[in-house]
Each structure stands twice: as structure tokens, then as C-alpha cells.
Amino acid sequence: MIDTSALIAIERRAATRSEAEWAELFPSIAAEPVVLPAIVVAELLSGVALADTAIRAAARRARVEALTAQVPIVDFGLAIAGEWARIFGALVKKGRLIPSNDLAVAATAAHLGFGVLVGPADEKHFRNVDGLRIEILSL
């Protein structure tokens, strides 16, 4: 499962690559199948909507389209909603809430039995989720 932080780090590193070359990086960065939670796609599309120029928006959109053509998207359905509620309850009891989008990423990973690949700066709040395996992207 790829978190947005990893995708942003890869995008910055691969700024000179074509959209197809960029998308082809993802299956090769993990030893297990790679998927995207729907919320990560939403965050990427927010980056398109918030781009400061039409050229940057078009480049971001092309990268999102190339990525989603290569990497399966996991929808947030009833089973993942149940994981979200379970994790949310545990975090509330510990007094250690995490951002809601990252809670959706964690719930999706937990449901599938996947780890979460985060950017090189780490996303330490994911460590508040018991049993969630975190991998830090090294570029």
C-alpha cells in the first residue's frame, strides 16, 4: 500500500521522467503487490486541483492517470469501514488519533494484510496503529 508521502517523494525524484516511466517505478519498489487506497488517489487529485499553473496541473493529472493505469485502486467499502472503526476506537482509547485520511490508509492496509510504504521523512503517526507494518521509502 503506497501512502501519498511516498508518491510525492518519488514524483520529486522522478521529475524528469515521462508519465509512463514514473508509473512503472511503483511495482518495482516493493517486494509485495502494490495497491493504492482510494483516499490516496483523492489526495493526488487534490494536488491537480491545487496546482498553481495549468501546465503543472496537466503534468500531475497525467502522472495520476499513468499511475492508476498500472496500480490497482482499493475502494473504501464496508469491510474497510469496519477496520477504520476498529482502529479509530483503539486510537481514541490510547489518546493518539492520526489524520483521518491516514486512518483510511491504515484501515485499507489492515484489511488487506499489507504494510504501508511512506516517504523518506517517515510518517511516524502511523506507528500509533497497532500491528501496522510501516516501510520507509529509500531513494
CSV table of N, CA and C in Angstrom, one decimal:
chain,number,residue,atom,x,y,z
A,1,MET,N,0.9,-1.1,0.0
A,1,MET,CA,0.0,0.0,0.0
A,1,MET,C,0.9,1.2,0.0
A,2,ILE,N,0.7,2.1,-0.9
A,2,ILE,CA,1.5,3.3,-1.0
A,2,ILE,C,0.8,4.5,-0.5
A,3,ASP,N,1.5,5.2,0.5
A,3,ASP,CA,0.9,6.4,1.1
A,3,ASP,C,1.3,7.6,0.2
A,4,THR,N,0.5,8.6,0.2
A,4,THR,CA,0.8,9.8,-0.6
A,4,THR,C,2.2,10.4,-0.4
A,5,SER,N,2.7,10.3,0.9
A,5,SER,CA,4.0,10.8,1.1
A,5,SER,C,5.1,10.2,0.3
A,6,ALA,N,5.0,8.9,0.1
A,6,ALA,CA,5.9,8.1,-0.8
A,6,ALA,C,5.8,8.6,-2.2
A,7,LEU,N,4.5,8.7,-2.7
A,7,LEU,CA,4.3,9.2,-4.1
A,7,LEU,C,4.9,10.5,-4.3
A,8,ILE,N,4.7,11.4,-3.4
A,8,ILE,CA,5.3,12.8,-3.6
A,8,ILE,C,6.8,12.7,-3.6
A,9,ALA,N,7.4,11.9,-2.8
A,9,ALA,CA,8.9,11.8,-2.8
A,9,ALA,C,9.4,11.2,-4.1
A,10,ILE,N,8.6,10.2,-4.6
A,10,ILE,CA,9.0,9.6,-5.9
A,10,ILE,C,8.8,10.6,-7.0
A,11,GLU,N,7.7,11.4,-7.0
A,11,GLU,CA,7.5,12.4,-8.0
A,11,GLU,C,8.6,13.4,-8.1
A,12,ARG,N,9.0,13.9,-6.9
A,12,ARG,CA,10.1,14.9,-6.9
A,12,ARG,C,11.4,14.3,-7.4
A,13,ARG,N,11.6,13.1,-7.1
A,13,ARG,CA,12.9,12.4,-7.5
A,13,ARG,C,12.8,12.2,-9.0
A,14,ALA,N,11.6,11.8,-9.6
A,14,ALA,CA,11.5,11.4,-10.9
A,14,ALA,C,10.9,12.5,-11.8
A,15,ALA,N,11.1,13.8,-11.5
A,15,ALA,CA,10.5,14.9,-12.2
A,15,ALA,C,10.9,14.9,-13.7
A,16,THR,N,12.0,14.3,-14.1
A,16,THR,CA,12.4,14.4,-15.5
A,16,THR,C,11.9,13.2,-16.2
A,17,ARG,N,11.2,12.2,-15.6
A,17,ARG,CA,10.7,11.0,-16.3
A,17,ARG,C,9.4,11.3,-16.9
A,18,SER,N,9.1,10.5,-18.0
A,18,SER,CA,7.8,10.6,-18.6
A,18,SER,C,6.7,10.0,-17.6
A,19,GLU,N,5.5,10.2,-17.9
A,19,GLU,CA,4.4,9.7,-17.1
A,19,GLU,C,4.5,8.2,-17.0
A,20,ALA,N,4.7,7.5,-18.2
A,20,ALA,CA,4.8,6.1,-18.2
A,20,ALA,C,5.9,5.5,-17.4
A,21,GLU,N,7.1,6.2,-17.5
A,21,GLU,CA,8.3,5.8,-16.7
A,21,GLU,C,8.0,5.9,-15.2
A,22,TRP,N,7.4,7.0,-14.9
A,22,TRP,CA,7.0,7.3,-13.5
A,22,TRP,C,6.2,6.2,-12.9
A,23,ALA,N,5.1,5.9,-13.6
A,23,ALA,CA,4.2,4.8,-13.1
A,23,ALA,C,4.9,3.5,-13.0
A,24,GLU,N,5.8,3.2,-13.9
A,24,GLU,CA,6.5,1.9,-13.9
A,24,GLU,C,7.4,1.7,-12.7
A,25,LEU,N,7.7,2.8,-12.0
A,25,LEU,CA,8.6,2.7,-10.8
A,25,LEU,C,7.9,1.9,-9.7
A,26,PHE,N,6.6,2.0,-9.6
A,26,PHE,CA,5.9,1.5,-8.4
A,26,PHE,C,5.9,0.0,-8.2
A,27,PRO,N,5.6,-0.8,-9.2
A,27,PRO,CA,5.7,-2.2,-9.0
A,27,PRO,C,7.1,-2.7,-8.5
A,28,SER,N,8.1,-1.9,-8.9
A,28,SER,CA,9.5,-2.3,-8.6
A,28,SER,C,10.0,-1.9,-7.2
A,29,ILE,N,9.2,-1.1,-6.5
A,29,ILE,CA,9.7,-0.6,-5.2
A,29,ILE,C,9.3,-1.4,-4.0
A,30,ALA,N,8.5,-2.5,-4.2
A,30,ALA,CA,8.1,-3.3,-3.1
A,30,ALA,C,8.2,-4.7,-3.4
A,31,ALA,N,8.4,-5.5,-2.4
A,31,ALA,CA,8.5,-7.0,-2.5
A,31,ALA,C,7.2,-7.7,-2.5
A,32,GLU,N,6.1,-6.9,-2.4
A,32,GLU,CA,4.7,-7.5,-2.4
A,32,GLU,C,3.9,-6.7,-3.4
A,33,PRO,N,2.7,-7.2,-3.7
A,33,PRO,CA,1.9,-6.4,-4.6
A,33,PRO,C,1.6,-5.0,-4.1
A,34,VAL,N,1.5,-4.1,-5.1
A,34,VAL,CA,1.3,-2.7,-4.8
A,34,VAL,C,-0.1,-2.3,-5.2
A,35,VAL,N,-0.8,-1.6,-4.2
A,35,VAL,CA,-2.1,-1.1,-4.5
A,35,VAL,C,-2.2,0.3,-3.9
A,36,LEU,N,-3.2,1.0,-4.3
A,36,LEU,CA,-3.5,2.4,-3.8
A,36,LEU,C,-4.8,2.4,-3.2
A,37,PRO,N,-4.9,2.9,-1.9
A,37,PRO,CA,-6.2,3.2,-1.4
A,37,PRO,C,-6.9,4.3,-2.1
A,38,ALA,N,-8.2,4.3,-2.2
A,38,ALA,CA,-8.9,5.4,-2.9
A,38,ALA,C,-8.6,6.7,-2.4
A,39,ILE,N,-8.4,6.8,-1.0
A,39,ILE,CA,-8.2,8.2,-0.4
A,39,ILE,C,-6.8,8.7,-0.9
A,40,VAL,N,-5.8,7.9,-1.2
A,40,VAL,CA,-4.6,8.4,-1.8
A,40,VAL,C,-4.8,9.0,-3.2
A,41,VAL,N,-5.6,8.3,-4.0
A,41,VAL,CA,-6.0,8.9,-5.3
A,41,VAL,C,-6.6,10.2,-5.1
A,42,ALA,N,-7.5,10.3,-4.2
A,42,ALA,CA,-8.2,11.6,-3.9
A,42,ALA,C,-7.2,12.7,-3.5
A,43,GLU,N,-6.2,12.3,-2.7
A,43,GLU,CA,-5.2,13.3,-2.3
A,43,GLU,C,-4.4,13.7,-3.6
A,44,LEU,N,-4.0,12.8,-4.4
A,44,LEU,CA,-3.3,13.1,-5.6
A,44,LEU,C,-4.1,14.0,-6.5
A,45,LEU,N,-5.4,13.7,-6.7
A,45,LEU,CA,-6.3,14.6,-7.5
A,45,LEU,C,-6.4,16.0,-6.9
A,46,SER,N,-6.3,16.1,-5.6
A,46,SER,CA,-6.3,17.4,-4.9
A,46,SER,C,-5.1,18.2,-5.3
A,47,GLY,N,-4.0,17.5,-5.5
A,47,GLY,CA,-2.8,18.2,-6.0
A,47,GLY,C,-3.0,18.7,-7.4
A,48,VAL,N,-3.7,18.0,-8.2
A,48,VAL,CA,-4.1,18.5,-9.5
A,48,VAL,C,-4.9,19.8,-9.4
A,49,ALA,N,-5.9,19.7,-8.6
A,49,ALA,CA,-6.9,20.8,-8.4
A,49,ALA,C,-6.2,22.1,-7.8
A,50,LEU,N,-5.1,21.8,-7.0
A,50,LEU,CA,-4.5,22.9,-6.3
A,50,LEU,C,-3.2,23.4,-7.1
A,51,ALA,N,-2.9,22.8,-8.2
A,51,ALA,CA,-1.7,23.2,-8.9
A,51,ALA,C,-1.8,24.7,-9.3
A,52,ASP,N,-0.6,25.4,-9.2
A,52,ASP,CA,-0.5,26.8,-9.4
A,52,ASP,C,-0.5,27.2,-10.9
A,53,THR,N,-0.3,26.3,-11.8
A,53,THR,CA,-0.4,26.6,-13.2
A,53,THR,C,-1.1,25.5,-14.0
A,54,ALA,N,-1.6,25.8,-15.1
A,54,ALA,CA,-2.3,24.8,-15.9
A,54,ALA,C,-1.3,23.7,-16.4
A,55,ILE,N,-0.1,24.1,-16.7
A,55,ILE,CA,0.9,23.1,-17.1
A,55,ILE,C,1.2,22.1,-16.0
A,56,ARG,N,1.4,22.7,-14.8
A,56,ARG,CA,1.6,21.8,-13.6
A,56,ARG,C,0.4,20.9,-13.4
A,57,ALA,N,-0.8,21.4,-13.5
A,57,ALA,CA,-2.0,20.6,-13.3
A,57,ALA,C,-2.0,19.5,-14.3
A,58,ALA,N,-1.7,19.8,-15.6
A,58,ALA,CA,-1.8,18.8,-16.6
A,58,ALA,C,-0.7,17.7,-16.4
A,59,ALA,N,0.5,18.1,-16.0
A,59,ALA,CA,1.5,17.1,-15.7
A,59,ALA,C,1.1,16.2,-14.5
A,60,ARG,N,0.5,16.8,-13.5
A,60,ARG,CA,0.1,16.0,-12.3
A,60,ARG,C,-1.0,15.0,-12.7
A,61,ARG,N,-2.0,15.5,-13.5
A,61,ARG,CA,-3.1,14.7,-13.9
A,61,ARG,C,-2.5,13.5,-14.8
A,62,ALA,N,-1.6,13.8,-15.7
A,62,ALA,CA,-1.0,12.7,-16.5
A,62,ALA,C,-0.4,11.7,-15.6
A,63,ARG,N,0.3,12.1,-14.6
A,63,ARG,CA,1.0,11.1,-13.7
A,63,ARG,C,0.0,10.3,-12.9
A,64,VAL,N,-1.1,10.9,-12.5
A,64,VAL,CA,-2.1,10.2,-11.7
A,64,VAL,C,-2.7,9.2,-12.7
A,65,GLU,N,-3.0,9.6,-13.9
A,65,GLU,CA,-3.7,8.6,-14.9
A,65,GLU,C,-2.7,7.5,-15.2
A,66,ALA,N,-1.4,7.8,-15.4
A,66,ALA,CA,-0.5,6.7,-15.7
A,66,ALA,C,-0.3,5.8,-14.5
A,67,LEU,N,-0.3,6.3,-13.3
A,67,LEU,CA,-0.2,5.5,-12.1
A,67,LEU,C,-1.4,4.6,-11.9
A,68,THR,N,-2.6,5.2,-12.0
A,68,THR,CA,-3.8,4.4,-11.8
A,68,THR,C,-4.1,3.4,-12.9
A,69,ALA,N,-3.4,3.5,-14.1
A,69,ALA,CA,-3.5,2.5,-15.1
A,69,ALA,C,-2.6,1.3,-14.8
A,70,GLN,N,-1.6,1.5,-13.9
A,70,GLN,CA,-0.6,0.5,-13.6
A,70,GLN,C,-0.9,-0.2,-12.2
A,71,VAL,N,-1.5,0.6,-11.3
A,71,VAL,CA,-1.6,0.1,-9.9
A,71,VAL,C,-3.1,0.1,-9.5
A,72,PRO,N,-3.5,-1.1,-9.0
A,72,PRO,CA,-5.0,-1.2,-8.7
A,72,PRO,C,-5.3,-0.2,-7.5
A,73,ILE,N,-6.6,0.2,-7.6
A,73,ILE,CA,-7.1,1.1,-6.6
A,73,ILE,C,-8.1,0.3,-5.7
A,74,VAL,N,-7.9,0.4,-4.4
A,74,VAL,CA,-8.8,-0.3,-3.5
A,74,VAL,C,-9.8,0.7,-3.0
A,75,ASP,N,-11.1,0.4,-3.2
A,75,ASP,CA,-12.2,1.2,-2.8
A,75,ASP,C,-12.4,1.1,-1.3
A,76,PHE,N,-13.0,2.2,-0.7
A,76,PHE,CA,-13.3,2.2,0.7
A,76,PHE,C,-14.7,1.6,0.9
A,77,GLY,N,-14.8,0.3,1.1
A,77,GLY,CA,-16.1,-0.3,1.2
A,77,GLY,C,-16.4,-0.7,2.7
A,78,LEU,N,-17.5,-1.5,2.9
A,78,LEU,CA,-18.0,-1.8,4.2
A,78,LEU,C,-16.9,-2.5,5.0
A,79,ALA,N,-16.2,-3.5,4.5
A,79,ALA,CA,-15.1,-4.2,5.3
A,79,ALA,C,-14.1,-3.2,5.8
A,80,ILE,N,-13.6,-2.3,4.9
A,80,ILE,CA,-12.6,-1.4,5.3
A,80,ILE,C,-13.2,-0.4,6.3
A,81,ALA,N,-14.4,0.0,6.1
A,81,ALA,CA,-15.1,0.9,7.1
A,81,ALA,C,-15.1,0.2,8.5
A,82,GLY,N,-15.3,-1.1,8.5
A,82,GLY,CA,-15.2,-1.8,9.8
A,82,GLY,C,-13.8,-1.7,10.4
A,83,GLU,N,-12.8,-1.9,9.6
A,83,GLU,CA,-11.4,-1.7,10.1
A,83,GLU,C,-11.1,-0.3,10.6
A,84,TRP,N,-11.6,0.7,9.8
A,84,TRP,CA,-11.5,2.1,10.2
A,84,TRP,C,-12.0,2.3,11.6
A,85,ALA,N,-13.2,1.8,11.8
A,85,ALA,CA,-13.9,2.0,13.1
A,85,ALA,C,-13.1,1.3,14.2
A,86,ARG,N,-12.6,0.1,14.0
A,86,ARG,CA,-11.8,-0.6,15.0
A,86,ARG,C,-10.6,0.1,15.3
A,87,ILE,N,-9.8,0.6,14.3
A,87,ILE,CA,-8.6,1.3,14.5
A,87,ILE,C,-8.9,2.6,15.2
A,88,PHE,N,-9.9,3.3,14.7
A,88,PHE,CA,-10.3,4.6,15.3
A,88,PHE,C,-10.6,4.4,16.8
A,89,GLY,N,-11.4,3.4,17.2
A,89,GLY,CA,-11.7,3.2,18.6
A,89,GLY,C,-10.4,2.9,19.4
A,90,ALA,N,-9.5,2.1,18.9
A,90,ALA,CA,-8.3,1.8,19.6
A,90,ALA,C,-7.4,3.1,19.8
A,91,LEU,N,-7.4,3.9,18.8
A,91,LEU,CA,-6.6,5.2,18.8
A,91,LEU,C,-7.2,6.2,19.8
A,92,VAL,N,-8.5,6.3,19.8
A,92,VAL,CA,-9.2,7.2,20.8
A,92,VAL,C,-8.9,6.7,22.2
A,93,LYS,N,-9.0,5.4,22.5
A,93,LYS,CA,-8.7,4.9,23.8
A,93,LYS,C,-7.3,5.2,24.2
A,94,LYS,N,-6.4,5.2,23.3
A,94,LYS,CA,-5.0,5.5,23.6
A,94,LYS,C,-4.7,7.0,23.6
A,95,GLY,N,-5.6,7.8,23.1
A,95,GLY,CA,-5.4,9.2,23.0
A,95,GLY,C,-4.4,9.6,22.0
A,96,ARG,N,-4.4,8.8,20.9
A,96,ARG,CA,-3.4,9.0,19.8
A,96,ARG,C,-4.0,9.0,18.5
A,97,LEU,N,-4.9,9.9,18.2
A,97,LEU,CA,-5.5,10.0,16.9
A,97,LEU,C,-4.5,10.4,15.8
A,98,ILE,N,-4.8,9.9,14.6
A,98,ILE,CA,-4.0,10.3,13.4
A,98,ILE,C,-4.9,10.9,12.4
A,99,PRO,N,-4.3,11.6,11.4
A,99,PRO,CA,-5.2,12.3,10.4
A,99,PRO,C,-6.2,11.3,9.8
A,100,SER,N,-7.4,11.7,9.5
A,100,SER,CA,-8.4,10.8,9.0
A,100,SER,C,-8.1,10.2,7.7
A,101,ASN,N,-7.4,10.9,6.8
A,101,ASN,CA,-7.0,10.2,5.5
A,101,ASN,C,-6.0,9.1,5.8
A,102,ASP,N,-5.1,9.3,6.7
A,102,ASP,CA,-4.1,8.3,7.0
A,102,ASP,C,-4.8,7.1,7.8
A,103,LEU,N,-5.8,7.4,8.5
A,103,LEU,CA,-6.6,6.4,9.2
A,103,LEU,C,-7.2,5.5,8.1
A,104,ALA,N,-7.7,6.1,7.0
A,104,ALA,CA,-8.3,5.3,5.9
A,104,ALA,C,-7.2,4.4,5.2
A,105,VAL,N,-6.0,5.0,5.1
A,105,VAL,CA,-4.9,4.2,4.5
A,105,VAL,C,-4.6,3.0,5.4
A,106,ALA,N,-4.5,3.3,6.7
A,106,ALA,CA,-4.2,2.2,7.7
A,106,ALA,C,-5.2,1.2,7.7
A,107,ALA,N,-6.5,1.6,7.6
A,107,ALA,CA,-7.6,0.6,7.6
A,107,ALA,C,-7.6,-0.2,6.4
A,108,THR,N,-7.3,0.4,5.2
A,108,THR,CA,-7.2,-0.4,4.0
A,108,THR,C,-6.0,-1.4,4.1
A,109,ALA,N,-4.9,-1.0,4.6
A,109,ALA,CA,-3.7,-1.9,4.7
A,109,ALA,C,-4.1,-3.0,5.7
A,110,ALA,N,-4.7,-2.7,6.8
A,110,ALA,CA,-5.0,-3.7,7.8
A,110,ALA,C,-6.0,-4.7,7.2
A,111,HIS,N,-7.0,-4.3,6.5
A,111,HIS,CA,-7.9,-5.2,5.9
A,111,HIS,C,-7.3,-6.1,4.9
A,112,LEU,N,-6.3,-5.6,4.1
A,112,LEU,CA,-5.6,-6.5,3.1
A,112,LEU,C,-4.4,-7.2,3.7
A,113,GLY,N,-4.0,-6.9,4.9
A,113,GLY,CA,-2.8,-7.5,5.4
A,113,GLY,C,-1.5,-7.0,4.8
A,114,PHE,N,-1.6,-5.7,4.3
A,114,PHE,CA,-0.4,-5.1,3.7
A,114,PHE,C,0.3,-4.2,4.7
A,115,GLY,N,1.5,-3.9,4.4
A,115,GLY,CA,2.2,-2.8,5.0
A,115,GLY,C,1.9,-1.5,4.3
A,116,VAL,N,2.4,-0.4,4.9
A,116,VAL,CA,2.3,0.9,4.2
A,116,VAL,C,3.7,1.5,3.9
A,117,LEU,N,3.9,1.8,2.7
A,117,LEU,CA,5.1,2.5,2.2
A,117,LEU,C,4.9,4.0,2.4
A,118,VAL,N,5.8,4.6,3.2
A,118,VAL,CA,5.7,6.0,3.5
A,118,VAL,C,7.0,6.7,2.9
A,119,GLY,N,6.9,8.0,2.8
A,119,GLY,CA,8.1,8.8,2.2
A,119,GLY,C,9.3,8.7,3.1
A,120,PRO,N,10.4,9.2,2.6
A,120,PRO,CA,11.7,9.1,3.4
A,120,PRO,C,11.7,9.9,4.7
A,121,ALA,N,10.8,10.9,4.8
A,121,ALA,CA,10.8,11.7,6.0
A,121,ALA,C,10.0,10.9,7.1
A,122,ASP,N,9.4,9.8,6.8
A,122,ASP,CA,8.6,9.0,7.7
A,122,ASP,C,7.3,9.7,8.0
A,123,GLU,N,6.3,8.9,8.4
A,123,GLU,CA,5.0,9.4,8.8
A,123,GLU,C,4.8,8.7,10.1
A,124,LYS,N,5.5,9.2,11.2
A,124,LYS,CA,5.5,8.5,12.4
A,124,LYS,C,4.2,8.2,13.1
A,125,HIS,N,3.2,9.0,12.8
A,125,HIS,CA,1.9,8.8,13.4
A,125,HIS,C,1.3,7.4,13.0
A,126,PHE,N,1.7,6.9,11.9
A,126,PHE,CA,1.2,5.5,11.5
A,126,PHE,C,1.6,4.5,12.6
A,127,ARG,N,2.7,4.8,13.3
A,127,ARG,CA,3.1,3.8,14.3
A,127,ARG,C,2.2,3.7,15.5
A,128,ASN,N,1.2,4.6,15.6
A,128,ASN,CA,0.2,4.5,16.6
A,128,ASN,C,-0.8,3.4,16.4
A,129,VAL,N,-0.8,2.9,15.2
A,129,VAL,CA,-1.7,1.8,14.8
A,129,VAL,C,-1.1,0.5,15.1
A,130,ASP,N,-1.6,-0.2,16.1
A,130,ASP,CA,-1.0,-1.5,16.5
A,130,ASP,C,-1.0,-2.5,15.3
A,131,GLY,N,0.1,-3.1,15.2
A,131,GLY,CA,0.2,-4.2,14.2
A,131,GLY,C,0.4,-3.7,12.7
A,132,LEU,N,0.4,-2.4,12.5
A,132,LEU,CA,0.6,-2.0,11.1
A,132,LEU,C,2.1,-1.9,10.8
A,133,ARG,N,2.4,-2.6,9.7
A,133,ARG,CA,3.8,-2.6,9.3
A,133,ARG,C,4.1,-1.4,8.4
A,134,ILE,N,5.1,-0.6,8.8
A,134,ILE,CA,5.5,0.6,8.0
A,134,ILE,C,6.8,0.3,7.4
A,135,GLU,N,6.9,0.7,6.1
A,135,GLU,CA,8.2,0.6,5.3
A,135,GLU,C,8.5,2.1,4.9
A,136,ILE,N,9.7,2.5,5.1
A,136,ILE,CA,10.1,3.8,4.7
A,136,ILE,C,10.8,3.8,3.3
A,137,LEU,N,10.3,4.6,2.4
A,137,LEU,CA,10.9,4.6,1.1
A,137,LEU,C,12.3,5.1,1.1
A,138,SER,N,13.2,4.4,0.5
A,138,SER,CA,14.6,4.9,0.4
A,138,SER,C,14.9,5.1,-1.1
A,139,LEU,N,15.3,6.3,-1.4
A,139,LEU,CA,15.6,6.7,-2.8
A,139,LEU,C,17.0,6.8,-3.1
